[in-house]
C-alpha positions as a LaTeX table, in Angstrom:
\begin{tabular}{lrrr}
\hline
Residue & $x$ (\AA) & $y$ (\AA) & $z$ (\AA) \\
\hline
Met1 & 4.95 & $-12.59$ & $-22.24$ \\
Thr2 & 5.25 & $-9.40$ & $-19.62$ \\
Glu3 & 6.27 & $-10.08$ & $-16.14$ \\
Thr4 & 4.11 & $-9.54$ & $-13.61$ \\
Arg5 & 6.06 & $-8.45$ & $-10.21$ \\
Glu6 & 3.84 & $-8.60$ & $-6.57$ \\
Ala7 & 3.65 & $-5.48$ & $-5.40$ \\
Leu8 & 4.87 & $-5.47$ & $-1.72$ \\
Val9 & 2.56 & $-2.10$ & $-0.76$ \\
Ser10 & 0.05 & $-0.81$ & $-2.85$ \\
Leu11 & $-2.37$ & 2.08 & $-2.17$ \\
Lys12 & $-5.59$ & 2.22 & $-4.60$ \\
Asn13 & $-7.66$ & 5.46 & $-4.07$ \\
Ala14 & $-6.72$ & 5.67 & $-0.82$ \\
Gly15 & $-7.40$ & 8.57 & 1.37 \\
Val16 & $-7.65$ & 8.98 & 5.04 \\
Cys17 & $-10.12$ & 11.80 & 6.72 \\
Arg18 & $-9.81$ & 13.14 & 10.43 \\
Ser19 & $-12.23$ & 14.92 & 12.05 \\
Glu20 & $-14.19$ & 15.71 & 8.78 \\
Lys21 & $-10.83$ & 16.94 & 7.17 \\
Trp22 & $-9.02$ & 15.11 & 4.46 \\
Leu23 & $-4.93$ & 14.80 & 5.77 \\
Val24 & $-4.32$ & 12.57 & 2.48 \\
Arg25 & $-7.11$ & 12.42 & $-0.79$ \\
Gly26 & $-6.92$ & 9.41 & $-4.06$ \\
Val27 & $-3.11$ & 8.07 & $-3.75$ \\
Ser28 & $-2.55$ & 5.21 & $-5.79$ \\
Leu29 & 1.05 & 3.34 & $-6.05$ \\
Asp30 & 2.29 & 0.36 & $-5.82$ \\
Val31 & 6.01 & $-0.57$ & $-4.71$ \\
Cys32 & 7.27 & $-4.05$ & $-5.82$ \\
Arg33 & 11.41 & $-4.80$ & $-4.98$ \\
Gly34 & 13.97 & $-3.57$ & $-6.78$ \\
Glu35 & 11.97 & 0.20 & $-7.07$ \\
Ile36 & 12.26 & 3.93 & $-5.49$ \\
Val37 & 9.12 & 5.31 & $-5.02$ \\
Thr38 & 9.66 & 8.90 & $-3.72$ \\
Leu39 & 6.37 & 11.31 & $-2.41$ \\
Ile40 & 6.98 & 14.50 & $-3.27$ \\
Gly41 & 4.82 & 17.53 & $-1.99$ \\
Pro42 & 5.03 & 20.75 & 0.10 \\
Asn43 & 5.02 & 20.15 & 4.49 \\
Gly44 & 2.04 & 18.48 & 5.49 \\
Ser45 & 0.39 & 17.84 & 2.07 \\
Gly46 & 0.31 & 14.30 & 3.80 \\
Lys47 & 3.56 & 11.98 & 2.59 \\
Ser48 & 4.02 & 10.84 & 5.24 \\
Thr49 & 0.45 & 9.82 & 6.30 \\
Ala50 & 0.68 & 8.30 & 2.89 \\
Ala51 & 3.30 & 6.18 & 3.93 \\
Lys52 & 1.79 & 4.92 & 6.74 \\
Met53 & $-1.31$ & 3.75 & 4.96 \\
Ala54 & 1.03 & 2.12 & 2.53 \\
Leu55 & 2.75 & $-0.11$ & 5.73 \\
Gly56 & $-0.59$ & $-0.37$ & 7.97 \\
Val57 & 0.21 & 2.06 & 10.46 \\
Ile58 & $-3.11$ & 4.07 & 9.52 \\
Asn59 & $-6.00$ & 2.01 & 8.18 \\
Pro60 & $-7.28$ & 4.34 & 4.70 \\
Ser61 & $-10.67$ & 6.32 & 5.29 \\
Glu62 & $-11.54$ & 5.02 & 1.84 \\
Gly63 & $-9.56$ & 3.52 & $-1.02$ \\
Thr64 & $-7.46$ & 0.38 & $-0.30$ \\
Ala65 & $-4.36$ & $-0.52$ & 1.24 \\
Lys66 & $-2.25$ & $-3.61$ & 0.88 \\
Cys67 & 1.28 & $-5.21$ & 2.51 \\
Lys68 & 2.76 & $-8.74$ & 1.00 \\
Arg69 & 2.09 & $-10.83$ & 4.27 \\
Asp70 & 5.08 & $-11.19$ & 6.13 \\
Ile71 & 6.25 & $-8.40$ & 4.85 \\
Arg72 & 10.14 & $-7.45$ & 6.54 \\
Val73 & 10.30 & $-3.68$ & 6.87 \\
Ser74 & 12.59 & $-0.69$ & 7.94 \\
Tyr75 & 11.68 & 2.71 & 8.63 \\
Val76 & 13.29 & 5.69 & 9.11 \\
Pro77 & 11.70 & 8.27 & 10.77 \\
Gln78 & 11.58 & 12.16 & 9.20 \\
Lys79 & 12.33 & 12.95 & 13.12 \\
Leu80 & 13.94 & 11.09 & 15.88 \\
Val81 & 13.80 & 12.27 & 19.90 \\
Val82 & 17.10 & 11.41 & 21.25 \\
Asp83 & 18.05 & 12.23 & 25.03 \\
Trp84 & 21.66 & 13.59 & 23.23 \\
Thr85 & 23.31 & 13.49 & 26.82 \\
Met86 & 22.95 & 10.05 & 27.86 \\
Pro87 & 26.30 & 8.67 & 26.63 \\
Leu88 & 25.14 & 6.22 & 24.09 \\
Thr89 & 27.99 & 5.08 & 21.28 \\
Val90 & 26.45 & 4.10 & 17.70 \\
Lys91 & 27.16 & 0.15 & 18.34 \\
Arg92 & 25.03 & 0.39 & 20.76 \\
Phe93 & 22.72 & 2.42 & 19.30 \\
Met94 & 22.38 & $-0.51$ & 16.57 \\
Ala95 & 21.62 & $-2.79$ & 18.71 \\
Leu96 & 18.85 & $-0.92$ & 21.85 \\
Thr97 & 16.07 & $-2.62$ & 20.13 \\
His98 & 17.41 & $-5.35$ & 17.82 \\
Thr99 & 18.04 & $-9.02$ & 17.78 \\
Ala100 & 20.21 & $-8.60$ & 15.01 \\
His101 & 24.57 & $-10.48$ & 15.72 \\
Glu102 & 27.21 & $-8.45$ & 15.49 \\
Ser103 & 28.34 & $-9.56$ & 12.22 \\
Asp104 & 25.53 & $-8.20$ & 10.60 \\
Ile105 & 25.61 & $-4.85$ & 12.37 \\
Gln106 & 28.91 & $-4.51$ & 11.09 \\
Arg107 & 27.48 & $-5.80$ & 7.62 \\
Ala108 & 25.04 & $-2.64$ & 8.01 \\
Leu109 & 27.87 & $-0.41$ & 9.13 \\
Ser110 & 29.34 & $-0.97$ & 6.68 \\
Ser111 & 27.62 & $-0.55$ & 3.75 \\
Thr112 & 26.41 & 2.88 & 5.07 \\
Gly113 & 30.38 & 3.87 & 5.36 \\
Thr114 & 30.05 & 4.50 & 9.06 \\
Gln115 & 31.93 & 1.16 & 10.54 \\
His116 & 34.39 & 3.95 & 12.17 \\
Leu117 & 31.96 & 5.23 & 14.12 \\
Gln118 & 30.55 & 2.34 & 16.17 \\
Asn119 & 32.37 & 3.39 & 19.07 \\
Ala120 & 31.54 & 7.38 & 18.19 \\
Gln121 & 28.88 & 9.00 & 20.77 \\
Val122 & 25.63 & 9.31 & 18.92 \\
Arg123 & 25.49 & 12.54 & 20.66 \\
Asn124 & 28.45 & 13.59 & 18.01 \\
Leu125 & 27.58 & 12.60 & 14.66 \\
Ser126 & 27.13 & 15.50 & 11.74 \\
Gly127 & 23.69 & 15.39 & 11.03 \\
Gly128 & 24.91 & 13.71 & 7.52 \\
Glu129 & 26.77 & 10.56 & 9.97 \\
Phe130 & 23.83 & 10.44 & 12.17 \\
Gln131 & 21.30 & 9.82 & 8.77 \\
Arg132 & 23.91 & 6.96 & 7.57 \\
Val133 & 23.44 & 5.10 & 11.52 \\
Leu134 & 19.82 & 5.52 & 10.90 \\
Leu135 & 19.82 & 4.13 & 7.77 \\
Ala136 & 22.44 & 1.50 & 8.87 \\
Arg137 & 20.00 & 0.35 & 11.74 \\
Ala138 & 17.22 & 0.63 & 9.29 \\
Val139 & 18.95 & $-2.61$ & 7.00 \\
Val140 & 20.02 & $-4.45$ & 9.03 \\
Asn141 & 17.42 & $-7.00$ & 8.91 \\
Thr142 & 17.47 & $-6.76$ & 5.45 \\
Pro143 & 14.32 & $-5.46$ & 4.90 \\
Glu144 & 12.15 & $-6.07$ & 1.54 \\
Leu145 & 10.43 & $-2.44$ & 2.09 \\
Leu146 & 12.09 & 0.50 & 3.44 \\
Val147 & 10.01 & 3.34 & 4.20 \\
Leu148 & 12.57 & 7.00 & 4.44 \\
Asp149 & 10.84 & 9.68 & 5.83 \\
Glu150 & 13.11 & 12.95 & 4.85 \\
Pro151 & 16.06 & 11.32 & 4.81 \\
Val152 & 17.98 & 13.28 & 4.23 \\
Gln153 & 16.60 & 16.45 & 6.55 \\
Gly154 & 19.55 & 18.52 & 8.19 \\
Val155 & 21.92 & 17.34 & 5.73 \\
Asp156 & 24.06 & 19.68 & 3.68 \\
Phe157 & 23.81 & 19.80 & $-0.36$ \\
Asn158 & 26.58 & 17.10 & $-0.68$ \\
Gly159 & 25.63 & 15.02 & 2.08 \\
Glu160 & 22.21 & 14.98 & 0.25 \\
Ile161 & 23.77 & 13.58 & $-2.68$ \\
Ala162 & 26.16 & 11.47 & $-1.23$ \\
Leu163 & 22.82 & 10.08 & 0.65 \\
Tyr164 & 20.76 & 9.44 & $-2.00$ \\
Arg165 & 23.91 & 7.46 & $-3.92$ \\
Leu166 & 23.70 & 5.34 & $-0.82$ \\
Ile167 & 19.98 & 5.01 & $-1.15$ \\
Glu168 & 20.81 & 3.93 & $-4.34$ \\
Glu169 & 23.07 & 1.85 & $-3.55$ \\
Ile170 & 21.17 & $-0.64$ & $-0.83$ \\
Arg171 & 18.29 & $-1.16$ & $-2.83$ \\
Thr172 & 20.53 & $-2.49$ & $-5.52$ \\
Glu173 & 21.65 & $-4.25$ & $-2.80$ \\
Leu174 & 19.19 & $-5.75$ & $-1.19$ \\
Asn175 & 16.21 & $-5.43$ & $-4.07$ \\
Cys176 & 14.08 & $-3.37$ & $-1.78$ \\
Gly177 & 12.10 & $-1.41$ & $-2.43$ \\
Ile178 & 12.03 & 2.09 & $-1.02$ \\
Ile179 & 8.84 & 4.59 & $-0.27$ \\
Leu180 & 11.10 & 8.07 & $-0.01$ \\
\hline
\end{tabular}
């Protein structure tokens, strides 16, 4: 007997056309709990657009995009614009738009190895520390689907390896699907 797993998100031959130009076309994928699906391609090839279609942020011009009803999704953007002159601690950053309990914030910081940074100013974090804090912020509400748009951008080689291992640990701990 074959186990059938419900896809958290699914794209079938999906594409997005704007101003008579295809941004991305012919994308098919399913992401289930416990899976990491990696979108690979050069800059401008439509990876972010495909991820946004899967999330329902952008409607496909062709094909279909389906998302599990009432899914909890967290998203780590490719770039985050922060006013670096603003005094903002990691702990405050974690609570800016979340209604998470203190214990959830501490769990998330601990799971990404950043609990010791909670009183540090966000502007003083290294690239790798900032990416880990962004991951902590993304997992604070235990998502079913985690979308990470180039999560190792601005991180050195050793930091990349550590972040990829951390992403794998988060996937295992939360049993969430991940689009990378």
